[in-house]
């Protein structure tokens, strides 16, 4: 492996992008679905893969932005809706399916398929059976048992006894087929949207959380790959030590991987997972990348993450499998937080760009790695991320001395926020500059997507409009000025 950024992949040229999760797209749906066949929650409106997604692609193309970054597209738990707390790391979220496009394509239910569609559906299920069937089993059982965690199921189902699972599945065959059908429809709608984006020169940038939820098809069906006791409970859980976001650290409660078990088959689980992501995306961000080199292990009985400790992981072996499977120049490392020289070394060894967040840059330290002069080409720069306040909210909370440091760094000193920080991000030497949609729209703290360490009020922000020709023209002018328009119509 070499440390240089790939000149052949998506980041072979300077690009500009926008971070907007699919659920945050404007929606014309009311509070309740008008589709009686829909099995999706209807308590609130969300963006989906329908016409507004295509309109947003058009906006990006007109604005000269060639990357659309989204959060994980996975099915979420009912209680929090977080895309980082998924029921499956492999499946698509059926809540993102456009009911309008379903009806227009004649894909309302599996029972109504034409013979040609039935053949295509069956073929897709067969090709994807390795991840699809464990997911269908898990979700069918979970629905039958009132959406309770699998660790509370009767021992035979908890332990995936083949005979007992088959008994329940036989009695709920229609539910299982509906789950397969939803995944196929999601795959069709995503494939069509991605093809349309490619025709407009727009690439998709996905997000892969390093850890998976305990209450997931992944852990239930592959318990031997995780550090669990005989009843499926974690022996230690994930988190991070105290940091910028949380004084007591963050306790995430995911189970840790049994790296020895994963290494035994050449990290096949990881190879399958990254291959699935590359089916969906041109670029993939590995969230909490440093967890490959060392992960924070929190005792199950500890009240906060403060009491954890670092445990080394097989970073080079895992990354060799990931890069070989995904292809060079397609992975990005989320390297925020407590980053050691060892983490930097392995990231550079495998040629993964890291992240630079401008909201972190102006603490007055001359060696701050997020300062614009310290970015370098092998990085992706952001004004802020989905875990930050919006730039307007961040600016409002700064003291005057910090504001002066910001003013001295931005290209135009009297440019208003958030435009000034957007301009600074686009002017960076980083190959890719990504701006959250909230910043493009000039929104304040009320539009924040997520506040780490909190359970309420997250993941619900939704744009109501504003992605118009006037904004596209303003953004395109900055993209041209900062030499990021060359990526247009290149793959």
XYZ file of C-alpha atoms in Angstrom:
491
model
C 0.000 0.000 0.000
C 1.093 3.571 -0.617
C 0.178 6.716 1.247
C -0.758 8.795 -1.773
C -4.324 9.662 -2.646
C -5.649 7.758 -5.658
C -5.708 9.794 -8.850
C -8.066 7.316 -10.503
C -11.010 7.245 -8.100
C -13.757 9.764 -7.377
C -11.266 12.056 -5.632
C -8.914 12.245 -8.602
C -10.181 15.815 -9.135
C -11.351 18.628 -6.856
C -15.041 18.296 -6.083
C -17.778 20.002 -4.119
C -20.622 18.172 -2.408
C -23.614 18.568 -0.131
C -24.515 16.540 2.959
C -28.258 15.860 3.109
C -29.840 12.691 4.403
C -32.705 11.297 2.345
C -35.156 11.742 5.230
C -34.341 15.476 5.210
C -35.512 16.017 1.651
C -38.638 18.126 1.278
C -41.746 15.962 1.346
C -45.173 16.425 -0.157
C -46.601 13.567 1.904
C -49.016 14.327 4.684
C -48.831 12.987 8.195
C -50.480 9.758 7.066
C -49.805 7.669 4.003
C -52.603 7.342 1.476
C -51.299 3.921 0.451
C -53.280 1.220 2.306
C -50.676 -1.408 1.379
C -47.846 0.478 3.055
C -46.491 -1.217 6.180
C -44.252 1.704 7.048
C -44.741 4.019 10.046
C -47.071 6.921 9.199
C -46.760 9.107 12.303
C -44.795 11.793 10.494
C -43.662 12.814 7.052
C -40.155 12.064 5.821
C -38.218 12.577 2.643
C -37.927 9.555 0.374
C -36.478 8.330 -2.928
C -39.227 9.930 -4.981
C -39.464 13.092 -7.101
C -37.851 15.412 -4.524
C -34.704 13.263 -4.596
C -34.489 13.696 -8.360
C -35.058 17.434 -8.005
C -32.225 17.608 -5.499
C -29.911 15.855 -7.959
C -30.856 18.517 -10.509
C -30.049 21.216 -7.957
C -26.631 19.689 -7.284
C -25.827 19.478 -10.976
C -26.884 23.097 -11.550
C -24.819 24.190 -8.547
C -21.695 22.436 -9.843
C -21.714 20.008 -6.912
C -20.782 16.499 -7.985
C -21.142 14.628 -4.668
C -24.279 13.923 -2.626
C -23.378 12.632 0.831
C -26.048 10.809 2.830
C -26.225 9.134 6.224
C -26.630 5.329 6.433
C -29.646 4.082 4.437
C -30.371 1.275 6.896
C -33.642 0.367 8.698
C -33.762 2.138 12.049
C -35.142 1.229 15.462
C -38.587 2.497 16.346
C -37.544 4.340 19.496
C -34.930 6.733 18.111
C -34.874 6.640 14.304
C -31.088 6.925 14.320
C -29.377 5.671 11.140
C -26.448 4.731 13.394
C -28.631 2.327 15.416
C -29.796 -0.036 12.722
C -31.804 -3.232 12.607
C -29.467 -4.350 9.821
C -26.172 -3.072 8.483
C -26.990 -4.543 5.067
C -30.652 -3.855 4.366
C -32.249 -0.705 3.013
C -34.686 1.356 5.037
C -38.207 0.711 3.703
C -39.284 4.088 5.121
C -37.290 5.668 2.280
C -39.353 3.962 -0.415
C -41.422 6.392 -2.461
C -45.071 5.318 -2.451
C -45.650 7.467 -5.532
C -42.975 5.655 -7.544
C -44.214 2.294 -6.260
C -47.614 2.941 -7.734
C -46.232 4.365 -10.975
C -43.983 1.287 -11.480
C -46.681 -1.211 -10.530
C -44.732 -2.384 -7.453
C -47.394 -2.036 -4.795
C -47.239 -5.639 -3.554
C -45.551 -8.922 -4.364
C -48.932 -10.477 -5.178
C -49.453 -8.053 -8.063
C -46.208 -8.687 -9.938
C -46.219 -9.596 -13.597
C -44.445 -12.834 -14.603
C -41.436 -10.839 -15.799
C -41.288 -8.883 -12.542
C -41.648 -12.094 -10.549
C -38.606 -13.568 -12.300
C -36.562 -10.408 -11.618
C -37.666 -10.388 -7.969
C -36.759 -14.043 -7.458
C -33.379 -13.591 -9.123
C -32.582 -10.574 -6.943
C -33.522 -12.473 -3.789
C -31.244 -15.337 -4.781
C -28.263 -13.075 -5.533
C -28.652 -11.255 -2.201
C -29.658 -14.238 -0.076
C -26.514 -14.207 2.085
C -27.622 -11.047 3.891
C -31.277 -10.955 2.877
C -32.476 -14.230 4.435
C -30.996 -13.604 7.917
C -32.581 -10.134 7.795
C -35.979 -11.523 6.759
C -35.848 -14.165 9.483
C -34.853 -11.629 12.121
C -37.499 -9.081 11.167
C -40.250 -11.681 10.805
C -39.529 -13.026 14.277
C -39.172 -9.543 15.716
C -42.547 -8.466 14.341
C -44.156 -11.672 15.584
C -42.763 -11.005 19.066
C -43.892 -7.390 19.346
C -40.650 -5.729 18.211
C -38.835 -6.870 21.342
C -35.014 -7.251 21.384
C -33.795 -10.701 20.322
C -31.927 -11.165 23.609
C -35.366 -11.416 25.317
C -36.781 -14.080 22.988
C -37.336 -17.689 24.010
C -33.963 -19.480 23.997
C -34.610 -21.472 20.814
C -35.376 -18.338 18.786
C -32.740 -16.276 20.562
C -30.159 -18.903 19.659
C -31.478 -19.281 16.082
C -32.409 -22.927 16.425
C -33.124 -23.950 12.817
C -36.189 -26.086 13.574
C -37.897 -23.507 15.816
C -37.130 -20.608 13.462
C -38.562 -22.604 10.544
C -41.758 -23.224 12.520
C -42.387 -19.517 13.031
C -41.377 -18.614 9.483
C -43.797 -21.169 8.017
C -46.672 -19.582 9.925
C -45.697 -16.086 8.743
C -44.658 -16.737 5.151
C -46.649 -13.750 3.872
C -44.825 -11.377 6.232
C -41.471 -12.774 5.135
C -42.331 -12.290 1.472
C -43.439 -8.721 2.142
C -40.078 -7.995 3.778
C -38.191 -9.411 0.791
C -40.388 -7.415 -1.566
C -39.734 -4.155 0.311
C -35.994 -4.720 0.009
C -36.310 -5.347 -3.720
C -38.374 -2.193 -4.225
C -35.826 -0.190 -2.222
C -33.039 -1.618 -4.394
C -34.881 -0.678 -7.589
C -35.611 2.867 -6.445
C -32.053 3.457 -5.254
C -30.563 2.000 -8.438
C -32.744 4.234 -10.601
C -31.923 7.335 -8.547
C -28.217 6.560 -8.646
C -28.323 6.047 -12.420
C -30.089 9.388 -12.836
C -27.496 11.079 -10.606
C -24.690 9.547 -12.666
C -26.271 10.926 -15.836
C -26.056 14.385 -14.235
C -22.468 13.879 -13.086
C -23.364 13.408 -9.403
C -21.716 10.698 -7.286
C -23.136 9.184 -4.088
C -21.131 9.261 -0.857
C -22.335 6.819 1.818
C -21.615 6.288 5.495
C -20.618 3.028 7.180
C -20.792 3.002 11.004
C -17.904 0.904 12.278
C -20.075 -0.790 14.920
C -23.505 -2.430 14.608
C -26.479 -2.507 16.944
C -26.838 -5.391 19.389
C -30.513 -5.686 18.436
C -29.833 -6.362 14.781
C -29.964 -9.127 12.229
C -26.176 -8.925 11.971
C -25.486 -9.806 15.607
C -28.387 -12.253 15.995
C -27.316 -14.279 12.958
C -23.530 -14.103 13.594
C -23.156 -14.192 17.374
C -19.804 -15.920 17.147
C -18.265 -12.783 15.622
C -19.043 -10.597 18.662
C -17.992 -10.488 22.306
C -21.178 -11.873 23.880
C -22.016 -14.210 26.720
C -24.005 -17.454 26.349
C -27.310 -15.554 26.435
C -26.281 -13.032 23.801
C -25.496 -10.151 26.140
C -22.375 -8.043 25.539
C -19.440 -8.623 27.834
C -18.174 -5.106 27.041
C -19.709 -2.241 25.053
C -18.544 0.514 22.723
C -18.148 4.233 23.274
C -15.607 7.046 23.318
C -13.820 8.802 26.171
C -14.659 12.379 27.215
C -14.308 14.739 24.260
C -15.561 17.912 22.586
C -19.100 16.562 22.443
C -19.544 14.983 25.892
C -17.782 15.581 29.226
C -18.456 11.988 30.377
C -17.683 10.497 27.009
C -20.297 8.656 24.996
C -21.573 5.174 25.781
C -22.866 3.741 22.499
C -23.677 0.237 23.832
C -22.791 -1.669 20.668
C -21.150 -5.053 21.190
C -17.460 -5.258 20.360
C -16.131 -7.518 17.630
C -14.344 -10.774 18.337
C -11.448 -9.962 16.038
C -9.883 -13.417 16.326
C -13.104 -15.026 15.107
C -13.333 -12.530 12.242
C -9.733 -13.091 11.217
C -10.285 -16.856 11.001
C -12.050 -16.556 7.627
C -10.119 -13.574 6.296
C -12.661 -11.003 7.565
C -15.386 -12.330 5.264
C -18.079 -10.461 7.244
C -16.305 -7.153 6.625
C -15.700 -7.973 2.981
C -19.403 -8.668 2.484
C -20.360 -5.482 4.307
C -18.095 -3.162 2.314
C -19.038 -4.875 -0.955
C -22.677 -4.133 -0.165
C -21.835 -0.476 0.483
C -19.964 -0.220 -2.792
C -23.048 -1.565 -4.580
C -24.842 1.508 -3.255
C -22.181 4.236 -3.263
C -19.232 5.611 -5.215
C -17.512 6.727 -2.004
C -17.899 5.309 1.515
C -17.007 7.056 4.777
C -15.948 4.731 7.596
C -17.408 6.261 10.731
C -15.139 6.089 13.826
C -12.239 4.818 11.726
C -9.905 4.891 14.711
C -11.844 1.944 16.173
C -9.934 -0.393 13.869
C -6.624 0.572 15.486
C -7.978 0.662 19.033
C -11.533 0.751 20.406
C -12.864 2.133 23.691
C -14.202 -0.750 25.793
C -16.708 0.280 28.459
C -17.583 -2.180 31.243
C -21.233 -3.225 30.991
C -21.861 -2.153 34.579
C -20.179 1.282 34.228
C -22.591 4.262 34.499
C -20.718 6.351 31.902
C -18.033 5.914 29.258
C -15.440 7.542 31.524
C -14.551 4.153 32.971
C -13.546 2.576 29.658
C -10.126 1.678 28.283
C -8.516 1.279 24.861
C -8.122 -2.193 23.354
C -5.969 -2.677 20.255
C -7.521 -3.979 17.038
C -6.140 -5.559 13.825
C -6.296 -2.340 11.804
C -3.923 -3.320 9.003
C -5.463 -6.735 8.442
C -9.035 -5.379 8.347
C -8.118 -2.451 6.106
C -6.282 -4.704 3.682
C -9.510 -6.692 3.265
C -11.647 -3.547 2.964
C -9.473 -1.771 0.399
C -9.010 -4.924 -1.659
C -12.791 -5.444 -1.771
C -13.893 -1.822 -2.174
C -11.202 -0.739 -4.596
C -8.582 2.009 -4.120
C -9.710 5.591 -3.845
C -13.258 4.759 -2.678
C -12.968 4.923 1.132
C -12.766 7.928 3.466
C -11.767 7.776 7.133
C -13.756 9.652 9.765
C -10.758 10.472 11.937
C -12.241 12.979 14.377
C -11.815 12.851 18.134
C -8.867 11.240 19.950
C -6.477 10.412 17.108
C -3.059 8.954 17.836
C 0.019 8.798 15.585
C -0.735 5.082 15.105
C -4.202 5.883 13.704
C -2.763 8.505 11.339
C -0.051 6.107 10.210
C -2.427 3.296 9.259
C -4.799 5.712 7.496
C -1.950 7.111 5.407
C -0.510 3.653 4.744
C -3.763 2.627 3.062
C -4.276 5.949 1.291
C -7.555 6.956 2.960
C -8.393 10.664 3.067
C -9.273 11.987 6.515
C -11.770 14.660 7.593
C -11.225 18.349 8.382
C -14.038 20.193 10.165
C -13.726 23.976 10.100
C -15.869 24.463 13.189
C -13.066 22.744 15.130
C -10.264 24.883 13.670
C -10.267 28.123 15.618
C -9.356 27.315 19.218
C -6.212 29.447 18.934
C -3.750 26.538 18.663
C -1.253 26.988 15.847
C -0.970 23.207 15.411
C -4.733 22.612 15.181
C -5.101 19.977 12.417
C -8.360 21.533 11.179
C -6.819 24.927 10.298
C -7.144 25.527 6.534
C -3.373 25.677 6.037
C -3.067 22.164 7.484
C -5.628 20.383 5.302
C -3.667 19.025 2.363
C -5.126 17.300 -0.680
C -5.696 13.964 1.036
C -8.693 15.093 3.036
C -12.392 15.928 2.916
C -13.281 19.304 4.410
C -16.600 20.205 6.037
C -17.996 23.356 7.569
C -19.602 21.003 10.098
C -21.033 17.489 10.143
C -24.383 15.946 11.084
C -23.124 15.877 14.690
C -22.331 19.612 14.798
C -24.553 22.612 15.261
C -25.276 24.446 12.030
C -22.654 27.039 11.135
C -25.077 29.864 11.936
C -25.784 28.350 15.355
C -22.071 27.741 15.967
C -21.219 31.329 15.003
C -23.825 32.693 17.374
C -22.190 30.879 20.316
C -18.609 32.028 19.637
C -16.862 34.625 21.772
C -15.449 37.686 20.031
C -11.801 36.553 20.118
C -12.697 33.317 18.316
C -14.757 35.252 15.801
C -11.729 37.405 15.051
C -9.645 34.299 14.347
C -12.345 33.109 11.949
C -12.533 36.495 10.208
C -8.762 36.478 9.691
C -8.972 33.100 7.921
C -11.977 33.453 5.617
C -11.428 34.552 1.997
C -13.615 37.658 2.349
C -13.448 39.234 5.827
C -16.866 40.902 5.794
C -18.703 37.992 4.150
C -21.686 36.983 6.334
C -22.115 33.601 7.961
C -22.623 30.870 6.949
C -21.471 31.909 3.445
C -18.014 32.881 4.758
C -17.305 29.413 6.185
C -18.736 27.738 3.070
C -16.368 29.870 0.968
C -13.456 28.856 3.209
C -14.334 25.160 2.892
C -14.540 25.337 -0.901
C -11.221 27.216 -1.041
C -9.470 24.465 0.947
C -6.724 22.358 -0.600
C -8.797 19.274 0.298
C -9.888 17.316 -2.783
C -13.509 17.210 -1.621
C -15.415 19.977 0.174
C -18.807 19.028 1.641
C -21.340 21.514 2.989
C -24.337 20.415 5.060
C -27.583 21.452 3.378
C -28.571 23.403 6.502
C -25.599 25.705 5.938
C -26.446 26.208 2.270
C -29.941 27.210 3.357
C -28.608 29.536 6.063
C -30.449 27.788 8.880
C -29.827 28.146 12.612
C -29.618 25.690 15.499
C -33.222 24.578 15.111
C -32.083 22.716 11.973
C -29.359 20.730 13.762
C -29.489 17.058 12.753
C -27.995 15.409 15.845
C -26.598 16.303 19.252
C -24.286 13.479 20.393
C -24.982 12.134 23.851
C -28.684 13.054 23.716
C -31.711 10.908 22.894
C -34.354 13.494 22.032
C -34.914 15.767 19.062
C -32.447 14.113 16.692
C -32.664 12.960 13.062
C -35.937 14.774 12.359
C -34.805 17.908 10.518
C -36.442 18.266 7.139
C -35.926 20.918 4.493
C -39.082 22.657 3.355
C -37.612 24.073 0.143
C -34.969 26.574 -0.857
C -33.002 24.421 -3.311
C -33.819 26.793 -6.138
C -32.095 28.299 -9.167
C -30.951 31.386 -7.248
C -29.141 29.320 -4.605
C -27.714 27.005 -7.280
C -26.260 30.013 -9.137
C -24.650 31.389 -5.957
C -23.119 28.038 -5.085
C -21.915 27.436 -8.638
C -20.119 30.785 -8.647
C -18.176 29.719 -5.540
C -17.502 26.260 -7.000
C -16.049 27.813 -10.147
C -14.036 30.381 -8.183
C -12.457 27.631 -6.052
C -11.713 25.348 -9.008
C -14.098 22.558 -8.025
C -16.161 22.397 -11.186
C -13.847 20.002 -13.045
C -15.490 16.970 -11.463
C -18.747 17.676 -13.310
C -19.835 14.721 -15.499
C -16.763 12.679 -14.506
C -16.958 9.325 -12.718
